[in-house]
Short mmCIF file of C-alpha atoms and ligand atoms in Angstrom, two decimals:
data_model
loop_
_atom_site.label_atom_id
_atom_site.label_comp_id
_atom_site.label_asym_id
_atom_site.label_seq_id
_atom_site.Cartn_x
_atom_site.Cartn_y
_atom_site.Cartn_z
CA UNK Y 1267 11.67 -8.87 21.56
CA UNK Y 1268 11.02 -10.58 18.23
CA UNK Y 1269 8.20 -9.40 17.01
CA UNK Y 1270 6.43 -11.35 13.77
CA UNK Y 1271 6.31 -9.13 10.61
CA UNK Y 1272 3.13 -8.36 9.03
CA UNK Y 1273 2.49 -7.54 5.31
CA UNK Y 1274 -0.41 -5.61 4.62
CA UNK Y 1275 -2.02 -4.99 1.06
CA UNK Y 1276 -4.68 -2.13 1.07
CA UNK Y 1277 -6.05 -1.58 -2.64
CA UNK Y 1278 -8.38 1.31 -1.87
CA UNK Y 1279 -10.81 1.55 -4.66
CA UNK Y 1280 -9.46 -0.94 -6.94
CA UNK Y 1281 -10.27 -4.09 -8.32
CA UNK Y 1282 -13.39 -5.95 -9.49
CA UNK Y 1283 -13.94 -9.27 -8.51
CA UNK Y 1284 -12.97 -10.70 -12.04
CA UNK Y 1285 -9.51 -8.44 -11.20
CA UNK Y 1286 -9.70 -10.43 -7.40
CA UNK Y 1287 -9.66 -13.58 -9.07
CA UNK Y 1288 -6.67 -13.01 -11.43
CA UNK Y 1289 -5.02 -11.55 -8.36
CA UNK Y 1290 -5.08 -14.54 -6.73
CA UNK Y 1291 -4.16 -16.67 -9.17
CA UNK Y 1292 -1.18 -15.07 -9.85
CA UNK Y 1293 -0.34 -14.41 -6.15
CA UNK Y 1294 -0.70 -17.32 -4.26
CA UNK Y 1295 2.05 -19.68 -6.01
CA UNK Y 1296 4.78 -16.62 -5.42
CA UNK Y 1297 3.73 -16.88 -1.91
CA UNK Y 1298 3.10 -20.31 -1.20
CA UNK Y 1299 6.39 -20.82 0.61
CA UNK Y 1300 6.17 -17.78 2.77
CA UNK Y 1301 5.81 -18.48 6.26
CA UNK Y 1302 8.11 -15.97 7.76
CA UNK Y 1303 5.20 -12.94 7.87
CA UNK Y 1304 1.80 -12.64 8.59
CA UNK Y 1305 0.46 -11.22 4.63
CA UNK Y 1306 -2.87 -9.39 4.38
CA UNK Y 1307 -5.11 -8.26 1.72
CA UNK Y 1308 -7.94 -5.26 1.88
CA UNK Y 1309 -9.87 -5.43 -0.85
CA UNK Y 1310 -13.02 -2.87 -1.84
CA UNK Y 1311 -15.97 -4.53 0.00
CA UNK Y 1312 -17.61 -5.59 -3.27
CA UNK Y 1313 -14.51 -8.26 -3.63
CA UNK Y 1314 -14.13 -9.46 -0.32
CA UNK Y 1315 -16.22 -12.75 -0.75
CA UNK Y 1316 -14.22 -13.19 -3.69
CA UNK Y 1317 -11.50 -12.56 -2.02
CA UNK Y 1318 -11.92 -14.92 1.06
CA UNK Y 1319 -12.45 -17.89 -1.39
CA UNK Y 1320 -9.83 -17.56 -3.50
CA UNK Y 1321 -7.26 -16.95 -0.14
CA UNK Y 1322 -9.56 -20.05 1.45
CA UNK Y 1323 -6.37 -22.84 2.52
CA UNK Y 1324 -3.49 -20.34 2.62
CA UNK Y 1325 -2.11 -18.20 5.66
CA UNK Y 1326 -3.21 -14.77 3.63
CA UNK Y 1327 -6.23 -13.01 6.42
CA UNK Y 1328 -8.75 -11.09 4.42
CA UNK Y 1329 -9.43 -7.06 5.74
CA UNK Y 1330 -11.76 -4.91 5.20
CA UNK Y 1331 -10.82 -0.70 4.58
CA UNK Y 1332 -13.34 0.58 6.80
CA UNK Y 1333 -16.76 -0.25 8.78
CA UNK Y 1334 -19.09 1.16 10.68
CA UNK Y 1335 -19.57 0.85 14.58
CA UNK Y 1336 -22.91 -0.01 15.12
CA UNK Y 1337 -24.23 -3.54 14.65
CA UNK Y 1338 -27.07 -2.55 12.43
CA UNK Y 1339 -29.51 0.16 12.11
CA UNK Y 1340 -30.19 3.01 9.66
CA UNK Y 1341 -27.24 3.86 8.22
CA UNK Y 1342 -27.41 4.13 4.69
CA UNK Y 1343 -24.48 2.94 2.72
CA UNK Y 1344 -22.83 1.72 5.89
CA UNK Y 1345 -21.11 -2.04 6.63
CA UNK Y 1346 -21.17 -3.52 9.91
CA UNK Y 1347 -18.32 -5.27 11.46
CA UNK Y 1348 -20.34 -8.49 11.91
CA UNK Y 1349 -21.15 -8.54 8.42
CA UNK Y 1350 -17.54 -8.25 7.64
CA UNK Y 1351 -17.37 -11.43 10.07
CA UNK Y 1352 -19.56 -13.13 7.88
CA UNK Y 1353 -17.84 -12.44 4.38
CA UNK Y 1354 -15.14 -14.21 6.09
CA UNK Y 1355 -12.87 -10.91 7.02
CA UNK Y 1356 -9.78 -11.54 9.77
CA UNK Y 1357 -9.17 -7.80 9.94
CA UNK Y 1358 -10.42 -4.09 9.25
CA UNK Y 1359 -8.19 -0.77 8.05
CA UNK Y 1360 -9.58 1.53 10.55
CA UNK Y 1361 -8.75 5.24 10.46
CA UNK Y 1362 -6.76 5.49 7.07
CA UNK Y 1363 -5.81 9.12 5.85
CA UNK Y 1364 -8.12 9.03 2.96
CA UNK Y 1365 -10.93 8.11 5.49
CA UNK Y 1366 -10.09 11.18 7.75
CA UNK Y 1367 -8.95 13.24 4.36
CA UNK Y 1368 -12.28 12.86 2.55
CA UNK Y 1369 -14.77 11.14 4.83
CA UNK Y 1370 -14.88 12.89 8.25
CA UNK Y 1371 -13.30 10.18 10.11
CA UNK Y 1372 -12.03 11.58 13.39
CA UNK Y 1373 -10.12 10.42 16.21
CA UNK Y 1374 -13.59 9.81 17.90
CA UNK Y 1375 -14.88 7.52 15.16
CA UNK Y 1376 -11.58 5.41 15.08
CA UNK Y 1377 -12.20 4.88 19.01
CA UNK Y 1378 -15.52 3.77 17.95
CA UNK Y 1379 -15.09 1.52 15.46
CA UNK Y 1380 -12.23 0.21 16.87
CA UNK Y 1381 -14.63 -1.04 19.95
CA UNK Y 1382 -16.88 -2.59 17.30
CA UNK Y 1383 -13.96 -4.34 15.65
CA UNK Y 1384 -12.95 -5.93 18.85
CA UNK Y 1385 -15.74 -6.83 19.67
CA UNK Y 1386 -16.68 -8.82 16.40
CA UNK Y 1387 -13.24 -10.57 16.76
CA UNK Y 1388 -11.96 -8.88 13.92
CA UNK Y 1389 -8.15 -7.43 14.14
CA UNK Y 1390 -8.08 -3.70 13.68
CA UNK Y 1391 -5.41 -1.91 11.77
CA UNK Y 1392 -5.08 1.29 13.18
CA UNK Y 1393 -3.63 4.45 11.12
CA UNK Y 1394 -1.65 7.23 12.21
CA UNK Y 1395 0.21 9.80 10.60
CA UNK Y 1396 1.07 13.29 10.05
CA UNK Y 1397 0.31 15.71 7.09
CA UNK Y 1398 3.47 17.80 5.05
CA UNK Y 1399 2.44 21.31 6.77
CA UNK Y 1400 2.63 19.32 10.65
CA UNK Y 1401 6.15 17.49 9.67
CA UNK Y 1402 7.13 21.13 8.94
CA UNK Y 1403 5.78 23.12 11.38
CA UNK Y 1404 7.54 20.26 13.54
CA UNK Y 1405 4.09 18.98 14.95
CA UNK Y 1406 4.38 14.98 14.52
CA UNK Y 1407 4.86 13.84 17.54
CA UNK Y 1408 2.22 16.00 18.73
CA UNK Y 1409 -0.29 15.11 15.98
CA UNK Y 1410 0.47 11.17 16.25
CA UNK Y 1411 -0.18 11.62 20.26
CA UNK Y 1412 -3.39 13.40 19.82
CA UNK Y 1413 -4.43 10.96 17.30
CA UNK Y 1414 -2.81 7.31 19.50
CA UNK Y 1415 -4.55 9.15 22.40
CA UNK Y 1416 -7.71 9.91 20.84
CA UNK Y 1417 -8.84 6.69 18.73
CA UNK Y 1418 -6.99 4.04 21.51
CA UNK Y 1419 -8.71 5.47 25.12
CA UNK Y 1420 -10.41 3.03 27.29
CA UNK Y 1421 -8.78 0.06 26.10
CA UNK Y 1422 -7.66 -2.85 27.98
CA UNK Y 1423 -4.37 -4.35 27.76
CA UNK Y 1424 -5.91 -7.53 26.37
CA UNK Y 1425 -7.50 -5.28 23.76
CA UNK Y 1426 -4.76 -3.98 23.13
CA UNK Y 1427 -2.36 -6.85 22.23
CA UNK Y 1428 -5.08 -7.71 19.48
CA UNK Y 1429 -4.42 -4.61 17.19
CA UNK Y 1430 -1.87 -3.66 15.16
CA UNK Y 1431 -0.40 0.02 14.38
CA UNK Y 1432 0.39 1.07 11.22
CA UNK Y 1433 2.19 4.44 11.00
CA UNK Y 1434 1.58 6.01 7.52
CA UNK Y 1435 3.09 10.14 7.28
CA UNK Y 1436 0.34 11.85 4.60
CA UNK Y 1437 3.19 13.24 2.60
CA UNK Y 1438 4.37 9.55 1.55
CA UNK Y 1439 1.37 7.85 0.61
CA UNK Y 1440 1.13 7.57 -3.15
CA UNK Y 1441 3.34 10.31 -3.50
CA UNK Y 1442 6.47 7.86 -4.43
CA UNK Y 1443 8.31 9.84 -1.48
CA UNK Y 1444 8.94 7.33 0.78
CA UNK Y 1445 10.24 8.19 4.28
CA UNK Y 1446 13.64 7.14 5.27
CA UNK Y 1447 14.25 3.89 7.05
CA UNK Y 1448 15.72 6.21 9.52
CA UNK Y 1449 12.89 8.75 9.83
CA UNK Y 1450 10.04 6.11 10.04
CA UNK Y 1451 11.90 3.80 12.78
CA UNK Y 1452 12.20 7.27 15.02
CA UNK Y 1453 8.21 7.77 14.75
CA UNK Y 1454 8.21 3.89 15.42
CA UNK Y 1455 10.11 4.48 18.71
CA UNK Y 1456 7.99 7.17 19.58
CA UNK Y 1457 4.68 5.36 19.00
CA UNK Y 1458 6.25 2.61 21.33
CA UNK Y 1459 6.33 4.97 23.73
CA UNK Y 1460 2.71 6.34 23.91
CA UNK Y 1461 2.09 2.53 23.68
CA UNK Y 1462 4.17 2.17 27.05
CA UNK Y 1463 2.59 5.25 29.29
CA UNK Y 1464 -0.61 3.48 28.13
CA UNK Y 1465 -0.72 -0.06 28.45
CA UNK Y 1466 1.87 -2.68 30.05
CA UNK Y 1467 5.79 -2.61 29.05
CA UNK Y 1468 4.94 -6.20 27.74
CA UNK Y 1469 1.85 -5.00 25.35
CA UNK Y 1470 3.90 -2.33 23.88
CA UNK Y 1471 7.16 -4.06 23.17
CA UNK Y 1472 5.00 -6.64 21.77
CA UNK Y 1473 2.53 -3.95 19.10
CA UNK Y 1474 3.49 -4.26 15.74
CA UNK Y 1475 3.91 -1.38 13.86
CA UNK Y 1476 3.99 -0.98 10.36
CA UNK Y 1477 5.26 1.83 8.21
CA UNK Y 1478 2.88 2.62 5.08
CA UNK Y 1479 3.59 5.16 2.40
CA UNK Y 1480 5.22 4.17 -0.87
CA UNK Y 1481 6.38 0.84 0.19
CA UNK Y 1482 7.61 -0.64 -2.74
CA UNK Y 1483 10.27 -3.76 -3.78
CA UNK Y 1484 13.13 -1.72 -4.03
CA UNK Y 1485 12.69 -0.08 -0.59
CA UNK Y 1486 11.11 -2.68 1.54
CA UNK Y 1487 14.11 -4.72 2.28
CA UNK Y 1488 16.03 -1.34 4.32
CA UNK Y 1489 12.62 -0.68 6.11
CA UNK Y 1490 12.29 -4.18 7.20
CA UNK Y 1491 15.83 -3.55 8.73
CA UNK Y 1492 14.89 -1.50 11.35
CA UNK Y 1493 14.40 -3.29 14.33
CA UNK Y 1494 11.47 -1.15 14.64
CA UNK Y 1495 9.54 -1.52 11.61
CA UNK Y 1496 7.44 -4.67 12.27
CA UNK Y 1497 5.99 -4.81 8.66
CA UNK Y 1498 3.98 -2.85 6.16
CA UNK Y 1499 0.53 -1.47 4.96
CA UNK Y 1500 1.25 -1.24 1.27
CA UNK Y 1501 -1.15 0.66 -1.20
CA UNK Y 1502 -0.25 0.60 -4.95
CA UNK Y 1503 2.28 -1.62 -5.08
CA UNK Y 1504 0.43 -4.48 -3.69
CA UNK Y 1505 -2.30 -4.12 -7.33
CA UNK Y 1506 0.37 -6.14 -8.94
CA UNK Y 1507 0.70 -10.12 -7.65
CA UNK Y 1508 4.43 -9.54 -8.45
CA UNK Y 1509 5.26 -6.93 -6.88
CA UNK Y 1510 3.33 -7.15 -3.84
CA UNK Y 1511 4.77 -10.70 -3.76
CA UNK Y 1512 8.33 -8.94 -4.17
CA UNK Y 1513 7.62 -7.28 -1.17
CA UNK Y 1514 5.97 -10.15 1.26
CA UNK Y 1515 9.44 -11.94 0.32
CA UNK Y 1516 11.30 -8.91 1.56
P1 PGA D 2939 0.88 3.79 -1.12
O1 PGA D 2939 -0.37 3.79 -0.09
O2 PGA D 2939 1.68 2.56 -0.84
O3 PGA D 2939 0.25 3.78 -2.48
O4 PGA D 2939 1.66 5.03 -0.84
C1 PGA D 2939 -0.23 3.39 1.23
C2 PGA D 2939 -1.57 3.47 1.96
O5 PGA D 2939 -2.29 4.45 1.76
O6 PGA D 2939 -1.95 2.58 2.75
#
């Protein structure tokens, strides 16, 4: 099964739009040529309009990092996923550490908004991963089942087939500790096979999983070959147009 790889930039609470701009300028002549991977940014919701313009004629999808799962309502401080829609979004990060970390998201709320995300016609990019103390304690499989379980019940196989997976352990993101090749393909494998009790044989050999946590240049080229690492959700190395470029051109 030959699975297209995807390249995901998520820049968390960084950039301005005037930063967006430059971005883009610089970025989109080192990737002109590169057809061989889907490539998406997730900028801070204050740049996405920016963002969408400046990616407007090339193959680069703009995401959002999170949304909310109603349409509308009272929600102070909230974003919908049809207003993402509008701003021109192709996908939302849904479930990121950080979110669950700092901001309460649960299982339950990545089930949610995952709904809402399909349902807009956005893709959703859903996160998984264990912390340090569960790797340890030898809990990962059982803490990436609770939480594939948890936020993907009561989906259809044709739901299904629209999301991608990105599989990002706690203990490697921004720390510069990157998990082996070896070490993320095995979780990949694993996550396949949730996937596969779940849905179809067909719908999980076709999910695309990505690997996030210190993706960088230098180390992107031995994740990408793993047969099982589909692609990946990169946080601060995808700030720099070089770099992140670097790493689309794996
Ligand atoms: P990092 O972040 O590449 O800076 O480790 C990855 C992520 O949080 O998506």
């Amino acid at each position: 099964m030959s699975r297209r790889p995807v390249i995901a930039g998520n820049w968390k609470m960084y950039k301005t739009q005037a930063d967006t701009r430059q971005f883009f300028a610089a970025f989109k002549p080192l990737v002109a040529h590169s057809r061989h991977c889907d490539i998406i940014i997730a900028p801070p919701f204050t740049a996405l309009s920016v963002a969408v313009e400046a990616a407007a004629g090339t193959p680069i999808a703009i995401a959002a990092q999170n949304a909310h799962w109603a349409r509308e309502g009272a929600f102070t401080g909230e974003i919908s996923m049809p207003m993402l829609v509008e701003a021109g979004c192709r996908g939302v990060i849904i479930g990121h550490s950080e979110r669950r970390q700092y901001f309460g998201e649960t299982d339950e709320s990545v089930n949610r908004k995952l709904g809402a995300a399909l349902h807009a016609g956005l893709t959703p990019i859903i996160c998984v991963g264990e912390l340090a103390a569960e790797r340890d304690a030898n809990l990962t499989h059982a803490v990436l089942k609770r939480q594939f379980e948890g936020g993907l019940h009561a989906l259809t196989d044709a739901d299904f087939s629209r999301i991608l997976l990105a599989y990002e352990p706690i203990w490697a993101i921004g720390t510069g500790r990157t998990a082996t090749p070896e070490i993320a393909a095995a979780v990949h494998r694993f996550l396949r096979e949730l996937a596969a009790k779940q849905f179809s044989p067909e719908c999980a050999s076709a999910l695309r999983i990505l690997y996030g946590g210190s993706v960088k240049p230098d180390n992107i080229k031995g994740l990408m070959a793993q047969e099982e690492i589909d692609g990946a959700l990169v946080g601060g190395a995808s700030l720099d147009a070089k770099s992140f470029a670097a790493i689309v051109n794996f």
